[in-house]
Amino acid sequence: MLAKRIIPCLDCDLAVPQGRVVKGVEFKKIRYAGVPWELASRYYREGADEIVFLDITASSDRRETMYNVIRKTAENVFVPLAVGGGIKSLEDVRGVFVAGADKVTVNTTALKRPEVISEIAGEYGSQACVVAIDAKRRDAPSEGRITVPTPQGESWFEASFYGGREFSGVDALAWAMEAEALGAGEILLTSMDRDGTYDGFDIPLTQAVSDRVRIPVIASGGCGSPDDIFEVFSRTGASAALAASIFHYNEWGVDAVKRYLAEKGVHVRI
């Protein structure tokens, strides 16, 4: 049995020279959390299985700042590092790998130019390509959409891009299946409705995607406690749980979360 993974996520605002980690609620209400490589080093010492960096500003003039963040992190952190935000080409991918990353996550570029998934997978292998899907629940089912039973009724989920600022009209579940077919090695699935709320993961959304793809699904959005992580592992096929707020603000350590899960019978790496 493969161990379930615990993945801290660092949303990086690169408006300052060294970058800073921030966290929002439903992709808004941003607040400061810390210095990227300092937080990453702490999570590595606590036993994180991987660490995700997302450049939430994602402008080309700040690309070198992100490279520097990854370089400084990779000096002392020896778990897989995944980097996303503003990845537009194989040149961008090459840059983050040279800086020390192991994976890239793509969202906006993949929605606009899906063949980039095959390009990355072809050059570096599927394991290096994570497709991030930021999904928003929509109440009114539309023709051609995959509907999901939710507490709010039959719903479908729309994939967003540009950091949740715009919506694509694309069905998130159908997009996950297409991304897999194009060569994606993992899906990083974020519920925009749950992001930063501490209300727990979106179980119907996570299960619906997990049921439809064979590649690993990373559940994201809404984690408020180890109970939420236990629930998403118990009730869905998610391979990993991503969290930010509970780690950034010292509510829980990665090691404490893993001990809790192990006591509940979840197979994790201690």
C-alpha atoms as a PDB file:
ATOM      1  CA  MET A   1       0.000   0.000   0.000  1.00  0.00           C
ATOM      2  CA  LEU A   2       1.354   3.419  -0.941  1.00  0.00           C
ATOM      3  CA  ALA A   3       1.711   5.849   1.935  1.00  0.00           C
ATOM      4  CA  LYS A   4      -0.589   8.859   1.942  1.00  0.00           C
ATOM      5  CA  ARG A   5       1.335  12.098   1.511  1.00  0.00           C
ATOM      6  CA  ILE A   6       1.139  15.318   3.528  1.00  0.00           C
ATOM      7  CA  ILE A   7       2.103  18.345   1.453  1.00  0.00           C
ATOM      8  CA  PRO A   8       2.470  21.889   2.806  1.00  0.00           C
ATOM      9  CA  CYS A   9       1.762  24.588   0.214  1.00  0.00           C
ATOM     10  CA  LEU A  10       3.573  27.914   0.069  1.00  0.00           C
ATOM     11  CA  ASP A  11       1.720  30.633  -1.870  1.00  0.00           C
ATOM     12  CA  CYS A  12       4.527  33.021  -2.782  1.00  0.00           C
ATOM     13  CA  ASP A  13       4.061  36.734  -3.395  1.00  0.00           C
ATOM     14  CA  LEU A  14       7.191  37.822  -5.247  1.00  0.00           C
ATOM     15  CA  ALA A  15       6.558  41.563  -5.029  1.00  0.00           C
ATOM     16  CA  VAL A  16       9.485  41.828  -2.584  1.00  0.00           C
ATOM     17  CA  PRO A  17      13.031  40.755  -3.526  1.00  0.00           C
ATOM     18  CA  GLN A  18      13.149  37.641  -1.325  1.00  0.00           C
ATOM     19  CA  GLY A  19       9.517  36.716  -1.812  1.00  0.00           C
ATOM     20  CA  ARG A  20       7.064  36.095   0.997  1.00  0.00           C
ATOM     21  CA  VAL A  21       4.511  33.427   1.798  1.00  0.00           C
ATOM     22  CA  VAL A  22       0.902  34.547   2.079  1.00  0.00           C
ATOM     23  CA  LYS A  23      -2.466  32.852   2.582  1.00  0.00           C
ATOM     24  CA  GLY A  24      -5.943  33.880   1.575  1.00  0.00           C
ATOM     25  CA  VAL A  25      -9.557  32.818   2.007  1.00  0.00           C
ATOM     26  CA  GLU A  26     -11.372  31.716  -1.160  1.00  0.00           C
ATOM     27  CA  PHE A  27      -8.421  33.188  -3.113  1.00  0.00           C
ATOM     28  CA  LYS A  28      -8.943  36.606  -1.400  1.00  0.00           C
ATOM     29  CA  LYS A  29      -8.207  38.323   1.969  1.00  0.00           C
ATOM     30  CA  ILE A  30      -4.460  37.740   1.752  1.00  0.00           C
ATOM     31  CA  ARG A  31      -2.301  37.767   4.904  1.00  0.00           C
ATOM     32  CA  TYR A  32       1.422  37.316   5.517  1.00  0.00           C
ATOM     33  CA  ALA A  33       2.736  33.933   6.672  1.00  0.00           C
ATOM     34  CA  GLY A  34       6.545  33.941   6.473  1.00  0.00           C
ATOM     35  CA  VAL A  35       9.741  33.601   4.435  1.00  0.00           C
ATOM     36  CA  PRO A  36       9.521  30.804   1.825  1.00  0.00           C
ATOM     37  CA  TRP A  37      12.722  28.854   2.484  1.00  0.00           C
ATOM     38  CA  GLU A  38      12.418  29.223   6.266  1.00  0.00           C
ATOM     39  CA  LEU A  39       8.933  27.693   6.266  1.00  0.00           C
ATOM     40  CA  ALA A  40      10.000  24.995   3.809  1.00  0.00           C
ATOM     41  CA  SER A  41      12.972  24.038   6.000  1.00  0.00           C
ATOM     42  CA  ARG A  42      10.690  23.740   9.016  1.00  0.00           C
ATOM     43  CA  TYR A  43       8.250  21.515   7.172  1.00  0.00           C
ATOM     44  CA  TYR A  44      11.090  19.340   5.894  1.00  0.00           C
ATOM     45  CA  ARG A  45      12.379  18.840   9.455  1.00  0.00           C
ATOM     46  CA  GLU A  46       8.842  17.948  10.559  1.00  0.00           C
ATOM     47  CA  GLY A  47       8.546  15.231   7.906  1.00  0.00           C
ATOM     48  CA  ALA A  48       6.689  16.755   4.950  1.00  0.00           C
ATOM     49  CA  ASP A  49       6.553  14.334   2.020  1.00  0.00           C
ATOM     50  CA  GLU A  50       6.689  17.107  -0.573  1.00  0.00           C
ATOM     51  CA  ILE A  51       6.430  20.894  -0.666  1.00  0.00           C
ATOM     52  CA  VAL A  52       4.524  22.951  -3.233  1.00  0.00           C
ATOM     53  CA  PHE A  53       5.468  26.521  -4.165  1.00  0.00           C
ATOM     54  CA  LEU A  54       2.905  28.560  -6.068  1.00  0.00           C
ATOM     55  CA  ASP A  55       3.863  31.930  -7.526  1.00  0.00           C
ATOM     56  CA  ILE A  56       0.584  33.797  -7.056  1.00  0.00           C
ATOM     57  CA  THR A  57       1.848  36.920  -8.819  1.00  0.00           C
ATOM     58  CA  ALA A  58       3.228  34.932 -11.756  1.00  0.00           C
ATOM     59  CA  SER A  59       4.677  37.794 -13.763  1.00  0.00           C
ATOM     60  CA  SER A  60       7.696  37.231 -15.981  1.00  0.00           C
ATOM     61  CA  ASP A  61       9.736  40.015 -14.382  1.00  0.00           C
ATOM     62  CA  ARG A  62       9.617  38.138 -11.075  1.00  0.00           C
ATOM     63  CA  ARG A  63      10.704  34.795 -12.509  1.00  0.00           C
ATOM     64  CA  GLU A  64      14.277  35.158 -11.240  1.00  0.00           C
ATOM     65  CA  THR A  65      12.941  35.806  -7.733  1.00  0.00           C
ATOM     66  CA  MET A  66      11.194  32.440  -7.763  1.00  0.00           C
ATOM     67  CA  TYR A  67      14.338  30.751  -9.065  1.00  0.00           C
ATOM     68  CA  ASN A  68      16.230  32.249  -6.116  1.00  0.00           C
ATOM     69  CA  VAL A  69      13.571  31.037  -3.676  1.00  0.00           C
ATOM     70  CA  ILE A  70      13.871  27.492  -5.034  1.00  0.00           C
ATOM     71  CA  ARG A  71      17.685  27.597  -5.009  1.00  0.00           C
ATOM     72  CA  LYS A  72      17.804  28.709  -1.374  1.00  0.00           C
ATOM     73  CA  THR A  73      15.204  26.104  -0.407  1.00  0.00           C
ATOM     74  CA  ALA A  74      16.929  23.242  -2.239  1.00  0.00           C
ATOM     75  CA  GLU A  75      20.152  23.879  -0.290  1.00  0.00           C
ATOM     76  CA  ASN A  76      18.603  22.472   2.894  1.00  0.00           C
ATOM     77  CA  VAL A  77      15.377  20.711   1.888  1.00  0.00           C
ATOM     78  CA  PHE A  78      15.610  17.199   0.466  1.00  0.00           C
ATOM     79  CA  VAL A  79      12.052  16.220  -0.401  1.00  0.00           C
ATOM     80  CA  PRO A  80      10.408  16.775  -3.800  1.00  0.00           C
ATOM     81  CA  LEU A  81       9.700  20.425  -4.563  1.00  0.00           C
ATOM     82  CA  ALA A  82       6.883  21.303  -6.960  1.00  0.00           C
ATOM     83  CA  VAL A  83       6.682  24.790  -8.443  1.00  0.00           C
ATOM     84  CA  GLY A  84       3.788  26.443 -10.208  1.00  0.00           C
ATOM     85  CA  GLY A  85       2.510  29.826 -11.314  1.00  0.00           C
ATOM     86  CA  GLY A  86       3.339  31.452 -14.605  1.00  0.00           C
ATOM     87  CA  ILE A  87       4.804  28.321 -16.226  1.00  0.00           C
ATOM     88  CA  LYS A  88       4.268  29.035 -19.917  1.00  0.00           C
ATOM     89  CA  SER A  89       6.927  27.086 -21.793  1.00  0.00           C
ATOM     90  CA  LEU A  90       9.546  24.364 -21.613  1.00  0.00           C
ATOM     91  CA  GLU A  91      12.068  27.140 -20.996  1.00  0.00           C
ATOM     92  CA  ASP A  92      10.211  28.085 -17.799  1.00  0.00           C
ATOM     93  CA  VAL A  93      10.083  24.412 -16.806  1.00  0.00           C
ATOM     94  CA  ARG A  94      13.801  24.032 -17.418  1.00  0.00           C
ATOM     95  CA  GLY A  95      14.489  27.106 -15.282  1.00  0.00           C
ATOM     96  CA  VAL A  96      12.715  25.788 -12.185  1.00  0.00           C
ATOM     97  CA  PHE A  97      14.314  22.356 -12.587  1.00  0.00           C
ATOM     98  CA  VAL A  98      17.785  23.887 -12.854  1.00  0.00           C
ATOM     99  CA  ALA A  99      17.004  25.879  -9.696  1.00  0.00           C
ATOM    100  CA  GLY A 100      16.271  22.630  -7.829  1.00  0.00           C
ATOM    101  CA  ALA A 101      12.607  21.760  -8.340  1.00  0.00           C
ATOM    102  CA  ASP A 102      11.452  18.201  -9.063  1.00  0.00           C
ATOM    103  CA  LYS A 103       7.992  18.906 -10.497  1.00  0.00           C
ATOM    104  CA  VAL A 104       6.060  21.733 -12.091  1.00  0.00           C
ATOM    105  CA  THR A 105       2.381  22.504 -11.758  1.00  0.00           C
ATOM    106  CA  VAL A 106       0.533  24.096 -14.659  1.00  0.00           C
ATOM    107  CA  ASN A 107      -2.920  25.614 -14.678  1.00  0.00           C
ATOM    108  CA  THR A 108      -3.598  28.660 -16.862  1.00  0.00           C
ATOM    109  CA  THR A 109      -1.203  27.685 -19.637  1.00  0.00           C
ATOM    110  CA  ALA A 110      -2.567  24.132 -19.705  1.00  0.00           C
ATOM    111  CA  LEU A 111      -6.157  25.345 -20.031  1.00  0.00           C
ATOM    112  CA  LYS A 112      -5.203  27.732 -22.814  1.00  0.00           C
ATOM    113  CA  ARG A 113      -2.756  25.390 -24.557  1.00  0.00           C
ATOM    114  CA  PRO A 114      -3.371  21.787 -23.420  1.00  0.00           C
ATOM    115  CA  GLU A 115      -0.518  20.407 -25.512  1.00  0.00           C
ATOM    116  CA  VAL A 116       1.935  21.914 -23.009  1.00  0.00           C
ATOM    117  CA  ILE A 117       1.102  18.939 -20.767  1.00  0.00           C
ATOM    118  CA  SER A 118       2.324  16.495 -23.405  1.00  0.00           C
ATOM    119  CA  GLU A 119       5.383  18.649 -24.048  1.00  0.00           C
ATOM    120  CA  ILE A 120       6.418  18.613 -20.395  1.00  0.00           C
ATOM    121  CA  ALA A 121       5.667  14.907 -19.985  1.00  0.00           C
ATOM    122  CA  GLY A 122       7.538  14.093 -23.178  1.00  0.00           C
ATOM    123  CA  GLU A 123      10.622  16.043 -22.137  1.00  0.00           C
ATOM    124  CA  TYR A 124      10.766  15.243 -18.419  1.00  0.00           C
ATOM    125  CA  GLY A 125       8.320  12.384 -17.795  1.00  0.00           C
ATOM    126  CA  SER A 126       4.749  12.370 -16.521  1.00  0.00           C
ATOM    127  CA  GLN A 127       5.932  12.301 -12.906  1.00  0.00           C
ATOM    128  CA  ALA A 128       7.301  15.833 -13.404  1.00  0.00           C
ATOM    129  CA  CYS A 129       4.008  17.307 -14.656  1.00  0.00           C
ATOM    130  CA  VAL A 130       1.260  18.177 -12.175  1.00  0.00           C
ATOM    131  CA  VAL A 131      -1.901  19.783 -13.523  1.00  0.00           C
ATOM    132  CA  ALA A 132      -3.467  22.157 -11.022  1.00  0.00           C
ATOM    133  CA  ILE A 133      -7.235  22.540 -11.195  1.00  0.00           C
ATOM    134  CA  ASP A 134      -8.904  25.324  -9.203  1.00  0.00           C
ATOM    135  CA  ALA A 135     -12.565  24.326  -9.206  1.00  0.00           C
ATOM    136  CA  LYS A 136     -15.638  26.393  -8.328  1.00  0.00           C
ATOM    137  CA  ARG A 137     -19.016  24.805  -7.631  1.00  0.00           C
ATOM    138  CA  ARG A 138     -21.867  25.902  -9.865  1.00  0.00           C
ATOM    139  CA  ASP A 139     -25.470  25.351  -8.811  1.00  0.00           C
ATOM    140  CA  ALA A 140     -27.245  25.130 -12.132  1.00  0.00           C
ATOM    141  CA  PRO A 141     -26.296  22.021 -14.100  1.00  0.00           C
ATOM    142  CA  SER A 142     -25.625  22.800 -17.754  1.00  0.00           C
ATOM    143  CA  GLU A 143     -25.856  20.571 -20.768  1.00  0.00           C
ATOM    144  CA  GLY A 144     -22.649  18.670 -21.330  1.00  0.00           C
ATOM    145  CA  ARG A 145     -21.431  19.158 -17.760  1.00  0.00           C
ATOM    146  CA  ILE A 146     -20.625  16.321 -15.361  1.00  0.00           C
ATOM    147  CA  THR A 147     -22.907  16.781 -12.384  1.00  0.00           C
ATOM    148  CA  VAL A 148     -22.028  15.773  -8.838  1.00  0.00           C
ATOM    149  CA  PRO A 149     -24.388  15.248  -5.881  1.00  0.00           C
ATOM    150  CA  THR A 150     -23.420  17.822  -3.225  1.00  0.00           C
ATOM    151  CA  PRO A 151     -25.109  19.055  -0.028  1.00  0.00           C
ATOM    152  CA  GLN A 152     -26.310  22.011  -2.101  1.00  0.00           C
ATOM    153  CA  GLY A 153     -27.876  19.739  -4.731  1.00  0.00           C
ATOM    154  CA  GLU A 154     -26.723  18.570  -8.140  1.00  0.00           C
ATOM    155  CA  SER A 155     -23.762  20.732  -9.116  1.00  0.00           C
ATOM    156  CA  TRP A 156     -20.968  20.963 -11.632  1.00  0.00           C
ATOM    157  CA  PHE A 157     -17.500  22.416 -11.128  1.00  0.00           C
ATOM    158  CA  GLU A 158     -15.902  25.057 -13.318  1.00  0.00           C
ATOM    159  CA  ALA A 159     -12.127  25.312 -13.738  1.00  0.00           C
ATOM    160  CA  SER A 160     -10.659  28.767 -13.166  1.00  0.00           C
ATOM    161  CA  PHE A 161      -7.362  30.305 -14.213  1.00  0.00           C
ATOM    162  CA  TYR A 162      -5.234  33.381 -13.502  1.00  0.00           C
ATOM    163  CA  GLY A 163      -5.194  32.524  -9.807  1.00  0.00           C
ATOM    164  CA  GLY A 164      -8.958  32.222  -9.595  1.00  0.00           C
ATOM    165  CA  ARG A 165      -9.573  35.656 -11.111  1.00  0.00           C
ATOM    166  CA  GLU A 166     -11.174  34.350 -14.312  1.00  0.00           C
ATOM    167  CA  PHE A 167     -13.258  31.332 -15.253  1.00  0.00           C
ATOM    168  CA  SER A 168     -12.731  29.131 -18.266  1.00  0.00           C
ATOM    169  CA  GLY A 169     -16.173  27.628 -18.788  1.00  0.00           C
ATOM    170  CA  VAL A 170     -14.415  24.239 -18.703  1.00  0.00           C
ATOM    171  CA  ASP A 171     -15.877  21.377 -16.671  1.00  0.00           C
ATOM    172  CA  ALA A 172     -13.245  20.573 -14.035  1.00  0.00           C
ATOM    173  CA  LEU A 173     -13.980  16.832 -14.006  1.00  0.00           C
ATOM    174  CA  ALA A 174     -13.787  16.506 -17.776  1.00  0.00           C
ATOM    175  CA  TRP A 175     -10.600  18.572 -17.726  1.00  0.00           C
ATOM    176  CA  ALA A 176      -8.988  16.249 -15.165  1.00  0.00           C
ATOM    177  CA  MET A 177      -9.630  13.281 -17.437  1.00  0.00           C
ATOM    178  CA  GLU A 178      -8.266  15.132 -20.464  1.00  0.00           C
ATOM    179  CA  ALA A 179      -5.160  16.185 -18.533  1.00  0.00           C
ATOM    180  CA  GLU A 180      -4.481  12.566 -17.631  1.00  0.00           C
ATOM    181  CA  ALA A 181      -4.865  11.508 -21.267  1.00  0.00           C
ATOM    182  CA  LEU A 182      -2.391  14.213 -22.308  1.00  0.00           C
ATOM    183  CA  GLY A 183       0.265  12.881 -19.930  1.00  0.00           C
ATOM    184  CA  ALA A 184      -0.210  14.568 -16.564  1.00  0.00           C
ATOM    185  CA  GLY A 185       1.270  12.570 -13.708  1.00  0.00           C
ATOM    186  CA  GLU A 186      -0.868  14.080 -10.927  1.00  0.00           C
ATOM    187  CA  ILE A 187      -3.847  16.358 -10.375  1.00  0.00           C
ATOM    188  CA  LEU A 188      -3.618  19.101  -7.755  1.00  0.00           C
ATOM    189  CA  LEU A 189      -7.312  19.696  -7.083  1.00  0.00           C
ATOM    190  CA  THR A 190      -8.265  22.825  -5.157  1.00  0.00           C
ATOM    191  CA  SER A 191     -11.795  23.646  -4.095  1.00  0.00           C
ATOM    192  CA  MET A 192     -12.130  27.405  -4.428  1.00  0.00           C
ATOM    193  CA  ASP A 193     -15.209  27.311  -2.221  1.00  0.00           C
ATOM    194  CA  ARG A 194     -13.243  25.761   0.655  1.00  0.00           C
ATOM    195  CA  ASP A 195      -9.875  27.515   0.208  1.00  0.00           C
ATOM    196  CA  GLY A 196      -8.688  28.954   3.528  1.00  0.00           C
ATOM    197  CA  THR A 197     -12.054  28.430   5.233  1.00  0.00           C
ATOM    198  CA  TYR A 198     -11.078  25.662   7.706  1.00  0.00           C
ATOM    199  CA  ASP A 199     -14.355  23.949   6.732  1.00  0.00           C
ATOM    200  CA  GLY A 200     -12.703  20.735   5.536  1.00  0.00           C
ATOM    201  CA  PHE A 201     -11.984  19.404   2.072  1.00  0.00           C
ATOM    202  CA  ASP A 202     -14.694  19.262  -0.576  1.00  0.00           C
ATOM    203  CA  ILE A 203     -15.444  15.557  -0.363  1.00  0.00           C
ATOM    204  CA  PRO A 204     -17.918  15.284  -3.302  1.00  0.00           C
ATOM    205  CA  LEU A 205     -15.536  17.121  -5.638  1.00  0.00           C
ATOM    206  CA  THR A 206     -12.473  15.153  -4.542  1.00  0.00           C
ATOM    207  CA  GLN A 207     -14.228  11.824  -4.805  1.00  0.00           C
ATOM    208  CA  ALA A 208     -15.715  12.656  -8.205  1.00  0.00           C
ATOM    209  CA  VAL A 209     -12.288  13.422  -9.657  1.00  0.00           C
ATOM    210  CA  SER A 210     -10.598  10.477  -7.926  1.00  0.00           C
ATOM    211  CA  ASP A 211     -13.222   8.142  -9.389  1.00  0.00           C
ATOM    212  CA  ARG A 212     -12.500   9.345 -12.913  1.00  0.00           C
ATOM    213  CA  VAL A 213      -8.703   9.330 -13.126  1.00  0.00           C
ATOM    214  CA  ARG A 214      -6.052   6.718 -12.393  1.00  0.00           C
ATOM    215  CA  ILE A 215      -3.277   9.156 -11.551  1.00  0.00           C
ATOM    216  CA  PRO A 216      -2.781  10.507  -8.001  1.00  0.00           C
ATOM    217  CA  VAL A 217      -5.096  13.279  -6.843  1.00  0.00           C
ATOM    218  CA  ILE A 218      -3.870  15.826  -4.292  1.00  0.00           C
ATOM    219  CA  ALA A 219      -6.790  17.207  -2.272  1.00  0.00           C
ATOM    220  CA  SER A 220      -6.543  20.924  -1.532  1.00  0.00           C
ATOM    221  CA  GLY A 221      -8.685  23.657  -0.040  1.00  0.00           C
ATOM    222  CA  GLY A 222     -10.333  23.874   3.374  1.00  0.00           C
ATOM    223  CA  CYS A 223      -8.078  21.887   5.706  1.00  0.00           C
ATOM    224  CA  GLY A 224      -8.625  23.055   9.275  1.00  0.00           C
ATOM    225  CA  SER A 225      -7.439  20.079  11.328  1.00  0.00           C
ATOM    226  CA  PRO A 226      -6.035  16.545  11.125  1.00  0.00           C
ATOM    227  CA  ASP A 227      -9.636  15.327  11.265  1.00  0.00           C
ATOM    228  CA  ASP A 228     -10.210  16.917   7.869  1.00  0.00           C
ATOM    229  CA  ILE A 229      -7.202  15.096   6.430  1.00  0.00           C
ATOM    230  CA  PHE A 230      -8.387  11.813   7.932  1.00  0.00           C
ATOM    231  CA  GLU A 231     -11.824  12.396   6.418  1.00  0.00           C
ATOM    232  CA  VAL A 232     -10.521  13.062   2.895  1.00  0.00           C
ATOM    233  CA  PHE A 233      -8.332   9.953   3.036  1.00  0.00           C
ATOM    234  CA  SER A 234     -11.166   7.839   4.456  1.00  0.00           C
ATOM    235  CA  ARG A 235     -13.919   8.977   2.128  1.00  0.00           C
ATOM    236  CA  THR A 236     -12.130   9.597  -1.169  1.00  0.00           C
ATOM    237  CA  GLY A 237      -9.376   8.141  -3.290  1.00  0.00           C
ATOM    238  CA  ALA A 238      -7.057  11.109  -2.741  1.00  0.00           C
ATOM    239  CA  SER A 239      -3.398  10.106  -2.586  1.00  0.00           C
ATOM    240  CA  ALA A 240      -2.238  13.237  -0.797  1.00  0.00           C
ATOM    241  CA  ALA A 241      -3.578  16.136   1.232  1.00  0.00           C
ATOM    242  CA  LEU A 242      -2.272  19.651   0.781  1.00  0.00           C
ATOM    243  CA  ALA A 243      -2.605  22.247   3.544  1.00  0.00           C
ATOM    244  CA  ALA A 244      -1.289  25.701   4.307  1.00  0.00           C
ATOM    245  CA  SER A 245      -2.929  27.684   7.109  1.00  0.00           C
ATOM    246  CA  ILE A 246      -2.776  24.997   9.806  1.00  0.00           C
ATOM    247  CA  PHE A 247       0.978  24.695   9.222  1.00  0.00           C
ATOM    248  CA  HIS A 248       1.901  28.335   8.563  1.00  0.00           C
ATOM    249  CA  TYR A 249       0.347  29.703  11.744  1.00  0.00           C
ATOM    250  CA  ASN A 250       1.681  26.951  14.047  1.00  0.00           C
ATOM    251  CA  GLU A 251      -1.690  25.367  14.716  1.00  0.00           C
ATOM    252  CA  TRP A 252      -0.320  21.937  13.801  1.00  0.00           C
ATOM    253  CA  GLY A 253       3.060  20.561  12.845  1.00  0.00           C
ATOM    254  CA  VAL A 254       3.418  18.114   9.967  1.00  0.00           C
ATOM    255  CA  ASP A 255       4.832  15.541  12.390  1.00  0.00           C
ATOM    256  CA  ALA A 256       1.862  15.893  14.759  1.00  0.00           C
ATOM    257  CA  VAL A 257      -0.578  15.467  11.870  1.00  0.00           C
ATOM    258  CA  LYS A 258       1.203  12.311  10.737  1.00  0.00           C
ATOM    259  CA  ARG A 259       1.208  10.807  14.227  1.00  0.00           C
ATOM    260  CA  TYR A 260      -2.517  11.498  14.485  1.00  0.00           C
ATOM    261  CA  LEU A 261      -3.193   9.833  11.145  1.00  0.00           C
ATOM    262  CA  ALA A 262      -1.027   6.828  12.015  1.00  0.00           C
ATOM    263  CA  GLU A 263      -2.982   6.348  15.236  1.00  0.00           C
ATOM    264  CA  LYS A 264      -6.179   6.325  13.148  1.00  0.00           C
ATOM    265  CA  GLY A 265      -4.774   3.607  10.908  1.00  0.00           C
ATOM    266  CA  VAL A 266      -3.720   5.711   7.923  1.00  0.00           C
ATOM    267  CA  HIS A 267      -0.488   4.566   6.292  1.00  0.00           C
ATOM    268  CA  VAL A 268       1.889   7.556   6.368  1.00  0.00           C
ATOM    269  CA  ARG A 269       5.661   7.891   6.453  1.00  0.00           C
ATOM    270  CA  ILE A 270       6.783   8.801   9.959  1.00  0.00           C
END
